[in-house]
XYZ file of C-alpha atoms in Angstrom:
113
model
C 36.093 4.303 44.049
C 36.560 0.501 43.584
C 32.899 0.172 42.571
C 32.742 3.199 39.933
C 36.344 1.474 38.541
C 34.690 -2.283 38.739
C 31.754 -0.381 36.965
C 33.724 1.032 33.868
C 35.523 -2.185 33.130
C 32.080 -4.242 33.202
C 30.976 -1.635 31.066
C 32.978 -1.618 28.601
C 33.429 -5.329 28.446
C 30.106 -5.407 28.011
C 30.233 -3.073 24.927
C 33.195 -4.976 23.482
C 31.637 -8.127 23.687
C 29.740 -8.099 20.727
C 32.233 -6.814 18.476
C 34.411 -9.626 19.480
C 31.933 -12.124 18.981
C 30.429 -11.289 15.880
C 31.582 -12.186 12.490
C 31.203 -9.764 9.860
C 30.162 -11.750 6.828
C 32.592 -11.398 3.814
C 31.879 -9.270 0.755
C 30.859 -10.744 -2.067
C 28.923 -9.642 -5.670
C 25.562 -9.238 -4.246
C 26.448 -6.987 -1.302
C 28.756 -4.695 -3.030
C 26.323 -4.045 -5.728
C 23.964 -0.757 -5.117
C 20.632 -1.853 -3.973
C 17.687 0.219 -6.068
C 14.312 -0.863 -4.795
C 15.293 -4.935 -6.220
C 16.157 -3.581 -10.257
C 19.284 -4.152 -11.724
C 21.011 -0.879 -11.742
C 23.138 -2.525 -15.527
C 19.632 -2.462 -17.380
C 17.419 0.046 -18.604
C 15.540 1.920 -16.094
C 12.343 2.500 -17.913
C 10.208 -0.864 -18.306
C 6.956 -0.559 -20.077
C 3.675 0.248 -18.204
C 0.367 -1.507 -18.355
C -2.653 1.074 -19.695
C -5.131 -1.709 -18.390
C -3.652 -1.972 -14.926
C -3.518 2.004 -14.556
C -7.573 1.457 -15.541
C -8.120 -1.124 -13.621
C -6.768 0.488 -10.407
C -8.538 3.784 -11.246
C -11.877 1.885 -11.818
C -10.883 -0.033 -8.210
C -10.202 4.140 -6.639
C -13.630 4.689 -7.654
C -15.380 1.920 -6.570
C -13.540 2.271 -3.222
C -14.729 5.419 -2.409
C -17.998 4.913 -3.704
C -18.214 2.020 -1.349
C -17.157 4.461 1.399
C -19.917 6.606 0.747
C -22.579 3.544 1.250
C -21.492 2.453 4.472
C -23.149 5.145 6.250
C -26.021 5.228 4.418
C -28.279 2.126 6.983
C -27.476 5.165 9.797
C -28.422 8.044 7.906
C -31.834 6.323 7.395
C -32.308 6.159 11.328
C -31.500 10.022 11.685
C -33.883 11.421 8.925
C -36.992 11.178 6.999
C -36.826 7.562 5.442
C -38.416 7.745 1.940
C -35.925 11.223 1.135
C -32.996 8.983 2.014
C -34.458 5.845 0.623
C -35.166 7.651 -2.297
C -31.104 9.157 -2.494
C -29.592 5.930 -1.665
C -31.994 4.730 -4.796
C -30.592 7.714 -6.841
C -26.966 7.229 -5.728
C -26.838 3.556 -6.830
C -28.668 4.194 -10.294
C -25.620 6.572 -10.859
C -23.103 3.771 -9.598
C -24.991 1.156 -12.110
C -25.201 3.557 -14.950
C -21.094 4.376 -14.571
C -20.591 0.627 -14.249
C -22.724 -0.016 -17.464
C -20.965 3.228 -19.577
C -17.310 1.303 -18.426
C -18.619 -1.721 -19.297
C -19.737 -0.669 -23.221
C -16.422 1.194 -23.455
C -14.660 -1.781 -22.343
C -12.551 -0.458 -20.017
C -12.988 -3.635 -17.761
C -11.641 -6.079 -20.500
C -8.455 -6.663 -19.630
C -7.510 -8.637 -23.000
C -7.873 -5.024 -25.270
């Protein structure tokens, strides 16, 4: 009975101890303030948005999963018949040239517009 008793106090010393020790750090402007994402809750919420990022990052989707669809490709040629999948790796990176070319003449990788 000694032990369980001996026990309980450690215990709970042991859970008091760091509220005792700690020092909660004092209020000031910056805590009290409501925290949204780093903004300034006092200003206005909507900030203007970039058209050329939004392209750029689309253009960078694209690419990205175009990408994806090459790295398989070396393998592919060691399952099958090697001039059909020479000859659609060919086709597939005509089409990727001619879509860079088309965004290109359009401008849509200028970033200056």
């Amino acid at each position: 009975m000694l032990l369980f008793f001996m026990l309980l106090i450690i215990s709970i010393i042991l859970m008091l101890l760091p509220l005792m020790t700690s020092m909660a750090p004092k209020p000031d402007r910056e805590n009290l303030s409501p925290f949204e994402c780093g903004f300034d809750p006092k200003n206005k919420s909507r900030m203007p948005f970039s058209l050329q990022f939004f392209l750029i990052a689309v253009i960078f989707l694209i690419f990205d999963v175009e990408i994806a669809l090459l790295l398989p490709m070396p393998i592919m040629t060691m399952n099958f018949n090697t001039i059909n999948t020479l000859l659609l790796i060919m086709i597939f990176i005509i089409i990727l040239i001619l879509g860079l070319y088309y965004e290109w003449l359009n401008e849509a990788l200028n970033w200056t517009i």
